């Protein structure tokens, strides 16, 4: 299926299009951004793409995601792109920027980290880009540094 | 330099200038400049896991400075066992004291405590993560013995993989122009993360498996224990622990001035016969912990400006 056709299938008038998501992370990203109860969402998975081997697409109707929200996607799929659509027109093409800190959404992989033992200790990670392929997260509490993988999502 | 209300959680948060200042004040405390430093102060010593030495050192530091302390030595009888969260415990106790000293089995506990505490928090060990007052007393002792830290050849000896003390010390020494000799069994080498940090800081380091080639170069030999449970094969442990035991024979492969340090408690990694040598400074090192802890408590409570 060509990219052209994918767009035709899901065309939206108003909302946010997240394209070039590394497959199969579309569902994870919907979870992280809490989009599941947020109106109509179209999901396309496993399209062929030049940018990544297989890509997913998410289209969220009538919701304009903020930059802070979309930058979280950079943790798992830095090649994703964001288009904001109004009245059928792309009004903003947004690039992802890696956030410096990430709150709540990741779980610390260290079993004896304090954040894994008390319900009132939320997580906080400092984010470092190691290279094009690897992003590391350092737990602010236990100070362990690990590469970010989708399995770390709570 | 303003230390009032500063939390002492991790060597990571402490700059070289702050380390130098803490060492300067510790020396003044040791010289008797600040009698009754903690008079009218109440300090909380919250030991969620037992650590008799660290607790006694803090409590002695407080008492010798005329302060009072409240707290517990382990979590068995405290509200923790009744399901109270750490944050709630701290939110309560912060209203009873001028500073909190916390020891906890989980990594990150001291930073969580500092987030909700109204008074400064000093980390006395959070799991395998940090124990900054140990590192500060190590640096103070080195500086006191040599009058400097720059230019020294320092050997870290034993378990460099799991040893929290040597990780933290290596991070602090990265501020200085030292040569580090990392002497350990291949299995227990310093993790690459810490070596990376040394590299980035421009600290030359050399890895060895024995003292033989380099013992004579050392100004300091910092000894840590090999733990039996780190070895899959008990025979391997027996073989290794022998070569990482400091005996009177070991002293022959060191220079005449090489000082021997150890974070204590020791088990059998330094034979008691070594204690009588002038270069064995580990008990002195432990005693310096009192002055460094007095200085820190004085600084964070604002008793020392
Ligand atoms: Zn953690």
Short mmCIF file of C-alpha atoms and ligand atoms in Angstrom, two decimals:
data_model
loop_
_atom_site.label_atom_id
_atom_site.label_comp_id
_atom_site.label_asym_id
_atom_site.label_seq_id
_atom_site.Cartn_x
_atom_site.Cartn_y
_atom_site.Cartn_z
CA UNK A 1 0.00 0.00 0.00
CA UNK A 2 1.49 3.37 -0.90
CA UNK A 3 1.73 6.32 1.48
CA UNK A 4 -0.49 8.30 -0.88
CA UNK A 5 -3.31 5.81 -0.47
CA UNK A 6 -2.96 5.76 3.33
CA UNK A 7 -3.63 9.48 3.46
CA UNK A 8 -6.71 9.12 1.28
CA UNK A 9 -8.11 6.38 3.45
CA UNK A 10 -7.88 8.36 6.66
CA UNK A 11 -8.21 11.96 5.54
CA UNK A 12 -9.30 14.23 8.41
CA UNK A 13 -10.60 17.82 8.34
CA UNK A 14 -9.40 18.93 11.77
CA UNK A 15 -6.96 17.42 14.24
CA UNK A 16 -3.45 15.98 14.58
CA UNK A 17 -1.69 13.50 12.29
CA UNK A 18 1.27 11.58 13.69
CA UNK A 19 3.11 9.97 10.79
CA UNK A 20 6.27 7.89 10.34
CA UNK A 21 5.89 6.16 13.70
CA UNK A 22 8.22 3.21 14.07
CA UNK A 23 6.02 0.06 13.84
CA UNK A 24 4.37 -1.30 15.93
CA UNK A 25 4.35 1.59 18.42
CA UNK A 26 1.06 3.30 17.39
CA UNK A 27 -0.95 1.70 20.19
CA UNK A 28 1.74 2.48 22.78
CA UNK A 29 1.80 6.11 21.72
CA UNK A 30 -1.98 6.36 22.01
CA UNK A 31 -1.59 5.03 25.53
CA UNK A 32 1.22 7.43 26.52
CA UNK A 33 -0.67 10.45 25.21
CA UNK A 34 -3.95 9.25 26.79
CA UNK A 35 -5.72 9.53 23.47
CA UNK A 36 -7.92 6.46 23.86
CA UNK A 37 -10.88 8.40 25.30
CA UNK A 38 -10.33 11.46 23.18
CA UNK A 39 -12.82 11.26 20.30
CA UNK A 40 -12.29 9.52 16.97
CA UNK A 41 -8.87 8.04 16.30
CA UNK A 42 -7.79 6.32 13.10
CA UNK A 43 -4.81 4.01 13.29
CA UNK A 44 -2.85 2.62 10.39
CA UNK A 45 -0.15 0.09 11.04
CA UNK A 46 2.66 -1.57 9.10
CA UNK A 47 2.71 0.70 6.05
CA UNK A 48 5.84 0.51 3.93
CA UNK A 49 7.94 3.58 4.37
CA UNK A 50 11.26 4.96 3.15
CA UNK A 51 12.11 6.55 6.47
CA UNK A 52 11.69 3.49 8.67
CA UNK A 53 11.24 -0.11 7.66
CA UNK A 54 7.53 -0.21 8.55
CA UNK A 55 5.57 2.73 9.81
CA UNK A 56 2.38 3.43 11.69
CA UNK A 57 0.09 6.44 11.40
CA UNK A 58 -2.29 7.92 13.97
CA UNK A 59 -4.93 10.52 13.14
CA UNK A 60 -6.73 12.17 16.02
CA UNK A 61 -9.84 14.06 14.96
CA UNK A 62 -10.62 17.46 16.50
CA UNK A 63 -7.72 17.29 18.97
CA UNK A 64 -4.72 19.60 18.60
CA UNK A 65 -1.88 18.02 20.53
CA UNK A 66 0.57 20.38 22.23
CA UNK A 67 4.29 20.34 21.54
CA UNK A 68 4.98 19.04 25.07
CA UNK A 69 2.72 16.08 24.32
CA UNK A 70 4.08 15.28 20.88
CA UNK A 71 7.73 15.62 22.03
CA UNK A 72 7.20 12.52 24.21
CA UNK A 73 6.95 10.51 20.98
CA UNK A 74 10.62 11.36 20.32
CA UNK A 75 11.62 8.99 23.13
CA UNK A 76 10.51 5.94 21.15
CA UNK A 77 10.24 7.07 17.58
CA UNK A 78 12.37 10.16 16.94
CA UNK A 79 11.66 10.01 13.19
CA UNK A 80 7.90 10.57 13.62
CA UNK A 81 6.40 13.75 12.16
CA UNK A 82 3.46 15.82 13.31
CA UNK A 83 0.96 17.65 11.11
CA UNK A 84 -1.74 19.86 12.58
CA UNK A 85 -4.77 20.04 10.27
CA UNK A 86 -7.46 22.74 10.25
CA UNK A 87 -10.28 22.85 7.71
CA UNK A 88 -8.55 20.20 5.63
CA UNK A 89 -5.28 22.20 5.43
CA UNK A 90 -1.94 21.47 7.10
CA UNK A 91 -1.42 24.57 9.24
CA UNK A 92 1.65 23.34 11.12
CA UNK A 93 4.38 20.84 10.30
CA UNK A 94 6.10 20.10 13.56
CA UNK A 95 9.43 18.37 14.20
CA UNK A 96 9.95 16.38 17.35
CA UNK A 97 12.40 17.57 19.96
CA UNK A 98 13.75 15.28 22.65
CA UNK A 99 12.44 16.42 26.07
CA UNK A 100 15.05 17.09 28.81
CA UNK A 101 12.95 15.46 31.52
CA UNK A 102 10.11 12.95 31.41
CA UNK A 103 7.65 12.64 34.26
CA UNK A 104 5.37 9.71 35.15
CA UNK A 105 5.14 7.82 31.87
CA UNK A 106 8.22 5.62 32.30
CA UNK A 107 8.80 2.96 34.93
CA UNK A 108 12.26 2.60 36.45
CA UNK A 109 13.79 -0.77 35.46
CA UNK A 110 15.67 -0.97 38.78
CA UNK A 111 13.55 -3.20 41.08
CA UNK A 112 14.99 -1.62 44.24
CA UNK A 113 14.36 1.94 43.10
CA UNK A 114 12.18 3.83 45.58
CA UNK A 115 9.72 4.69 42.76
CA UNK A 116 8.81 1.01 42.49
CA UNK A 117 7.86 0.75 46.17
CA UNK A 118 5.53 3.63 47.07
CA UNK A 119 2.40 4.67 45.19
CA UNK A 120 3.14 8.32 46.01
CA UNK A 121 6.64 8.32 44.47
CA UNK A 122 6.22 9.21 40.82
CA UNK A 123 9.05 8.71 38.33
CA UNK A 124 11.25 11.40 36.79
CA UNK A 125 13.93 10.72 34.18
CA UNK A 126 16.59 12.94 32.69
CA UNK A 127 16.91 12.22 28.96
CA UNK A 128 20.21 12.04 27.04
CA UNK A 129 20.61 11.38 23.36
CA UNK A 130 23.51 8.93 22.98
CA UNK A 131 23.43 8.66 19.18
CA UNK A 132 20.90 8.47 16.33
CA UNK A 133 19.66 5.09 17.50
CA UNK A 134 19.90 5.26 21.27
CA UNK A 135 18.37 7.57 23.83
CA UNK A 136 19.25 7.07 27.49
CA UNK A 137 17.15 7.90 30.52
CA UNK A 138 18.67 8.46 33.95
CA UNK A 139 16.34 7.97 36.90
CA UNK A 140 16.55 11.13 39.01
CA UNK A 141 16.02 9.02 42.15
CA UNK A 142 18.15 5.87 41.92
CA UNK A 143 20.53 7.54 39.39
CA UNK A 144 20.69 4.45 37.11
CA UNK A 145 21.04 5.20 33.43
CA UNK A 146 19.47 2.87 30.84
CA UNK A 147 18.57 3.03 27.13
CA UNK A 148 14.90 3.95 26.63
CA UNK A 149 12.89 0.99 25.35
CA UNK A 150 9.09 0.77 24.85
CA UNK A 151 8.94 -1.84 27.66
CA UNK A 152 9.69 0.98 30.13
CA UNK A 153 6.30 2.56 29.48
CA UNK A 154 4.10 2.12 32.56
CA UNK B 1 29.33 29.82 50.20
CA UNK B 2 25.74 29.26 51.26
CA UNK B 3 24.94 25.76 52.47
CA UNK B 4 21.93 26.60 54.62
CA UNK B 5 19.06 24.23 53.78
CA UNK B 6 21.12 22.44 51.14
CA UNK B 7 20.35 18.74 50.82
CA UNK B 8 23.36 16.41 50.72
CA UNK B 9 22.01 13.59 48.56
CA UNK B 10 24.61 12.62 45.97
CA UNK B 11 28.19 13.45 45.03
CA UNK B 12 26.70 14.23 41.62
CA UNK B 13 25.09 17.41 43.06
CA UNK B 14 28.21 18.68 44.85
CA UNK B 15 30.68 20.87 42.99
CA UNK B 16 34.45 20.88 43.49
CA UNK B 17 34.23 24.29 45.19
CA UNK B 18 31.64 22.93 47.61
CA UNK B 19 33.82 19.89 48.37
CA UNK B 20 36.77 22.18 49.07
CA UNK B 21 34.66 24.33 51.36
CA UNK B 22 33.31 21.30 53.28
CA UNK B 23 36.91 20.08 53.75
CA UNK B 24 38.00 23.50 55.00
CA UNK B 25 35.16 23.72 57.53
CA UNK B 26 35.74 20.09 58.61
CA UNK B 27 39.37 20.96 59.39
CA UNK B 28 38.21 23.96 61.47
CA UNK B 29 35.72 21.75 63.32
CA UNK B 30 38.51 19.26 64.01
CA UNK B 31 40.71 22.10 65.31
CA UNK B 32 37.99 23.04 67.80
CA UNK B 33 36.82 26.28 66.17
CA UNK B 34 33.12 25.53 66.63
CA UNK B 35 32.36 24.15 70.11
CA UNK B 36 28.68 23.43 70.78
CA UNK B 37 28.00 23.88 67.12
CA UNK B 38 24.61 22.14 67.24
CA UNK B 39 23.42 23.55 70.59
CA UNK B 40 19.62 23.85 70.68
CA UNK B 41 19.35 21.86 67.47
CA UNK B 42 17.33 18.67 67.13
CA UNK B 43 18.44 16.31 64.37
CA UNK B 44 16.52 13.26 63.20
CA UNK B 45 18.43 10.06 62.42
CA UNK B 46 16.02 7.85 60.47
CA UNK B 47 17.55 4.45 59.81
CA UNK B 48 15.07 2.42 57.75
CA UNK B 49 17.72 -0.29 57.66
CA UNK B 50 20.30 -0.90 60.36
CA UNK B 51 23.80 0.47 59.89
CA UNK B 52 25.31 0.68 63.32
CA UNK B 53 28.56 2.37 62.34
CA UNK B 54 27.06 5.12 60.25
CA UNK B 55 24.32 5.77 62.81
CA UNK B 56 26.74 5.92 65.75
CA UNK B 57 29.02 8.24 63.80
CA UNK B 58 26.16 10.68 63.10
CA UNK B 59 24.79 10.43 66.63
CA UNK B 60 28.23 10.96 68.16
CA UNK B 61 28.78 13.94 65.83
CA UNK B 62 25.50 15.46 67.05
CA UNK B 63 26.09 14.77 70.75
CA UNK B 64 29.70 15.99 70.68
CA UNK B 65 28.45 19.25 69.18
CA UNK B 66 25.88 19.75 71.92
CA UNK B 67 22.87 18.82 69.79
CA UNK B 68 20.04 16.37 70.40
CA UNK B 69 18.75 13.64 68.18
CA UNK B 70 15.54 11.71 67.71
CA UNK B 71 14.93 8.76 65.41
CA UNK B 72 15.08 5.01 65.01
CA UNK B 73 17.76 2.41 64.33
CA UNK B 74 15.70 0.14 62.08
CA UNK B 75 12.23 0.11 60.56
CA UNK B 76 10.93 -2.92 62.48
CA UNK B 77 8.98 -1.05 65.15
CA UNK B 78 8.32 2.15 63.27
CA UNK B 79 5.24 3.31 61.41
CA UNK B 80 6.82 2.06 58.19
CA UNK B 81 5.81 -1.47 59.07
CA UNK B 82 2.26 -0.25 59.47
CA UNK B 83 2.18 0.82 55.84
CA UNK B 84 2.96 4.52 56.05
CA UNK B 85 4.67 5.86 52.93
CA UNK B 86 8.17 7.34 53.15
CA UNK B 87 6.82 10.73 52.10
CA UNK B 88 4.27 10.74 54.94
CA UNK B 89 6.91 9.74 57.49
CA UNK B 90 9.14 12.60 56.33
CA UNK B 91 6.28 15.13 56.18
CA UNK B 92 5.61 14.39 59.84
CA UNK B 93 9.18 14.31 61.16
CA UNK B 94 10.25 17.43 59.24
CA UNK B 95 8.16 19.37 61.78
CA UNK B 96 10.14 17.97 64.72
CA UNK B 97 13.73 18.77 63.79
CA UNK B 98 16.29 21.04 62.11
CA UNK B 99 17.71 18.43 59.71
CA UNK B 100 17.08 14.82 58.73
CA UNK B 101 19.71 12.11 58.30
CA UNK B 102 18.25 9.17 56.39
CA UNK B 103 19.45 5.64 55.64
CA UNK B 104 17.18 3.50 53.49
CA UNK B 105 17.41 0.15 51.67
CA UNK B 106 15.93 1.53 48.42
CA UNK B 107 17.88 3.66 45.95
CA UNK B 108 16.49 7.19 45.61
CA UNK B 109 14.90 7.30 49.09
CA UNK B 110 16.93 10.31 50.25
CA UNK B 111 15.96 12.34 47.18
CA UNK B 112 12.30 11.49 47.70
CA UNK B 113 12.65 12.58 51.34
CA UNK B 114 14.25 15.86 50.27
CA UNK B 115 11.33 16.56 47.90
CA UNK B 116 8.84 16.75 50.77
CA UNK B 117 11.03 17.83 53.68
CA UNK B 118 11.02 21.43 54.93
CA UNK B 119 14.40 20.91 56.61
CA UNK B 120 17.63 19.80 54.87
CA UNK B 121 18.17 16.08 54.26
CA UNK B 122 21.51 14.26 54.48
CA UNK B 123 21.78 10.91 52.73
CA UNK B 124 23.44 8.30 54.96
CA UNK B 125 23.13 5.62 52.28
CA UNK B 126 20.32 4.79 49.85
CA UNK B 127 20.60 1.13 48.84
CA UNK B 128 23.50 0.59 46.46
CA UNK B 129 23.32 4.16 45.18
CA UNK B 130 25.04 6.92 47.20
CA UNK B 131 26.68 7.55 50.57
CA UNK B 132 28.08 11.06 50.11
CA UNK B 133 29.34 11.62 53.67
CA UNK B 134 31.60 8.57 53.29
CA UNK B 135 33.13 10.06 50.15
CA UNK B 136 33.58 13.46 51.81
CA UNK B 137 35.34 11.92 54.80
CA UNK B 138 37.58 9.93 52.43
CA UNK B 139 38.56 13.10 50.58
CA UNK B 140 39.07 14.98 53.85
CA UNK B 141 41.38 12.22 55.10
CA UNK B 142 43.41 12.17 51.88
CA UNK B 143 43.72 15.95 51.89
CA UNK B 144 44.69 15.99 55.56
CA UNK B 145 47.42 13.37 55.10
CA UNK B 146 48.97 14.80 51.94
CA UNK B 147 48.00 18.46 52.16
CA UNK B 148 46.52 18.10 48.68
CA UNK B 149 44.66 15.73 46.41
CA UNK B 150 46.05 16.88 43.06
CA UNK B 151 49.03 14.91 41.84
CA UNK B 152 48.41 11.79 43.93
CA UNK B 153 48.54 8.20 42.67
CA UNK B 154 45.53 6.47 44.15
CA UNK B 155 44.85 2.72 43.97
CA UNK B 156 41.30 1.42 44.34
CA UNK B 157 41.59 -2.22 45.32
CA UNK B 158 39.15 -5.15 45.46
CA UNK B 159 35.52 -5.20 44.34
CA UNK B 160 35.23 -2.24 42.01
CA UNK B 161 32.09 -3.53 40.30
CA UNK B 162 29.60 -3.53 43.16
CA UNK B 163 31.39 -1.26 45.64
CA UNK B 164 29.29 1.87 46.10
CA UNK B 165 32.11 3.55 48.04
CA UNK B 166 34.64 3.31 45.22
CA UNK B 167 32.13 4.43 42.57
CA UNK B 168 31.30 7.55 44.51
CA UNK B 169 34.97 8.20 45.37
CA UNK B 170 36.01 7.84 41.73
CA UNK B 171 33.35 10.39 40.72
CA UNK B 172 34.63 12.87 43.30
CA UNK B 173 38.30 12.25 42.41
CA UNK B 174 37.42 13.05 38.80
CA UNK B 175 37.43 16.71 39.92
CA UNK B 176 41.16 16.45 40.67
CA UNK B 177 44.37 15.81 38.75
CA UNK B 178 45.02 12.33 40.07
CA UNK B 179 46.19 9.06 38.54
CA UNK B 180 43.84 6.21 39.36
CA UNK B 181 44.92 2.59 39.52
CA UNK B 182 41.94 0.25 39.39
CA UNK B 183 43.08 -3.07 40.83
CA UNK B 184 40.49 -5.84 40.79
CA UNK B 185 39.76 -9.36 39.52
CA UNK B 186 38.61 -9.24 35.91
CA UNK B 187 35.13 -10.25 37.08
CA UNK B 188 34.84 -7.26 39.41
CA UNK B 189 36.17 -4.41 37.29
CA UNK B 190 34.87 -0.86 37.58
CA UNK B 191 31.65 -0.55 35.47
CA UNK B 192 32.15 1.17 32.13
CA UNK B 193 29.78 3.96 33.15
CA UNK B 194 32.25 5.18 35.81
CA UNK B 195 35.26 4.69 33.56
CA UNK B 196 33.49 6.76 30.93
CA UNK B 197 33.06 9.51 33.51
CA UNK B 198 36.79 9.40 34.34
CA UNK B 199 37.65 9.54 30.65
CA UNK B 200 35.40 12.53 30.07
CA UNK B 201 36.94 14.28 33.07
CA UNK B 202 40.44 13.65 31.71
CA UNK B 203 41.55 11.49 34.66
CA UNK B 204 44.16 8.92 33.61
CA UNK B 205 43.26 5.46 34.93
CA UNK B 206 44.99 2.11 34.64
CA UNK B 207 43.44 -1.30 35.19
CA UNK B 208 45.42 -4.07 36.86
CA UNK B 209 44.71 -7.44 38.40
CA UNK B 210 47.51 -7.38 40.96
CA UNK B 211 49.51 -4.84 42.94
CA UNK B 212 52.81 -6.25 41.71
CA UNK B 213 53.72 -3.82 38.94
CA UNK B 214 52.29 -0.67 40.46
CA UNK B 215 52.25 -1.00 44.27
CA UNK B 216 55.42 1.09 44.70
CA UNK B 217 53.88 3.99 42.80
CA UNK B 218 50.91 4.39 45.08
CA UNK B 219 50.36 7.19 47.59
CA UNK B 220 47.11 5.57 48.70
CA UNK B 221 45.74 2.04 48.58
CA UNK B 222 41.96 2.14 49.13
CA UNK B 223 40.88 -1.38 50.05
CA UNK B 224 37.39 -2.86 49.65
CA UNK B 225 36.18 -6.37 50.35
CA UNK B 226 35.45 -9.10 47.82
CA UNK B 227 32.10 -10.57 48.75
CA UNK B 228 31.62 -14.30 48.58
CA UNK B 229 28.15 -13.97 47.02
CA UNK B 230 29.58 -12.19 43.95
CA UNK B 231 31.32 -15.39 42.87
CA UNK B 232 29.40 -18.29 41.32
CA UNK B 233 32.16 -20.73 42.24
CA UNK B 234 33.23 -20.87 45.91
CA UNK B 235 36.67 -22.14 44.88
CA UNK B 236 37.13 -19.11 42.65
CA UNK B 237 36.27 -16.90 45.63
CA UNK B 238 38.80 -18.64 47.87
CA UNK B 239 41.49 -18.25 45.22
CA UNK B 240 40.70 -14.57 44.57
CA UNK B 241 40.09 -13.38 48.10
CA UNK B 242 43.58 -14.55 49.04
CA UNK B 243 45.22 -12.30 46.48
CA UNK B 244 43.07 -9.33 47.53
CA UNK B 245 43.89 -9.65 51.23
CA UNK B 246 46.26 -7.06 52.67
CA UNK B 247 48.83 -8.70 54.95
CA UNK B 248 52.26 -7.70 56.24
CA UNK B 249 53.64 -9.28 53.05
CA UNK B 250 51.49 -6.99 50.93
CA UNK B 251 53.20 -4.00 52.56
CA UNK B 252 56.46 -5.10 50.92
CA UNK B 253 55.00 -4.47 47.47
CA UNK B 254 53.91 -0.94 48.48
CA UNK B 255 56.01 2.20 48.82
CA UNK B 256 57.25 3.24 52.28
CA UNK B 257 54.74 6.07 52.36
CA UNK B 258 51.67 4.31 50.84
CA UNK B 259 48.71 4.99 53.13
CA UNK B 260 46.12 2.22 53.48
CA UNK B 261 42.49 3.27 53.66
CA UNK B 262 39.26 1.26 54.06
CA UNK B 263 35.63 2.37 54.51
CA UNK B 264 35.09 -0.19 57.35
CA UNK B 265 33.74 -2.48 58.59
CA UNK B 266 36.40 -4.92 57.46
CA UNK B 267 36.09 -8.66 57.71
CA UNK B 268 39.34 -10.36 56.75
CA UNK B 269 40.55 -8.30 53.79
CA UNK B 270 43.13 -6.54 55.98
CA UNK B 271 44.83 -8.70 58.62
CA UNK B 272 44.84 -7.11 62.10
CA UNK B 273 48.66 -7.22 62.17
CA UNK B 274 48.65 -4.42 59.60
CA UNK B 275 46.76 -2.12 61.99
CA UNK B 276 49.89 -1.27 63.98
CA UNK B 277 51.71 0.18 60.96
CA UNK B 278 51.82 3.94 60.71
CA UNK B 279 50.50 3.79 57.16
CA UNK B 280 47.30 2.02 58.24
CA UNK B 281 44.99 5.02 58.57
CA UNK B 282 41.54 3.41 58.34
CA UNK B 283 40.55 3.96 61.96
CA UNK B 284 41.68 7.57 61.76
CA UNK B 285 39.66 7.81 58.54
CA UNK B 286 36.55 6.57 60.41
CA UNK B 287 37.17 9.08 63.22
CA UNK B 288 37.38 11.89 60.68
CA UNK B 289 33.80 10.99 59.77
CA UNK B 290 32.73 12.71 63.00
CA UNK B 291 34.27 16.07 62.03
CA UNK B 292 32.98 15.94 58.47
CA UNK B 293 29.46 15.09 59.69
CA UNK B 294 29.61 17.84 62.32
CA UNK B 295 30.70 20.30 59.64
CA UNK B 296 27.92 19.21 57.26
CA UNK B 297 25.22 19.39 59.94
CA UNK B 298 26.52 22.79 61.01
CA UNK B 299 26.50 24.05 57.41
CA UNK B 300 23.06 22.79 56.36
CA UNK B 301 21.36 23.97 59.58
CA UNK B 302 22.93 27.40 59.17
CA UNK B 303 24.93 27.12 62.42
CA UNK B 304 28.09 27.66 60.35
CA UNK B 305 27.83 30.40 57.76
ZN1 LIG C 1 15.07 4.53 39.59
#
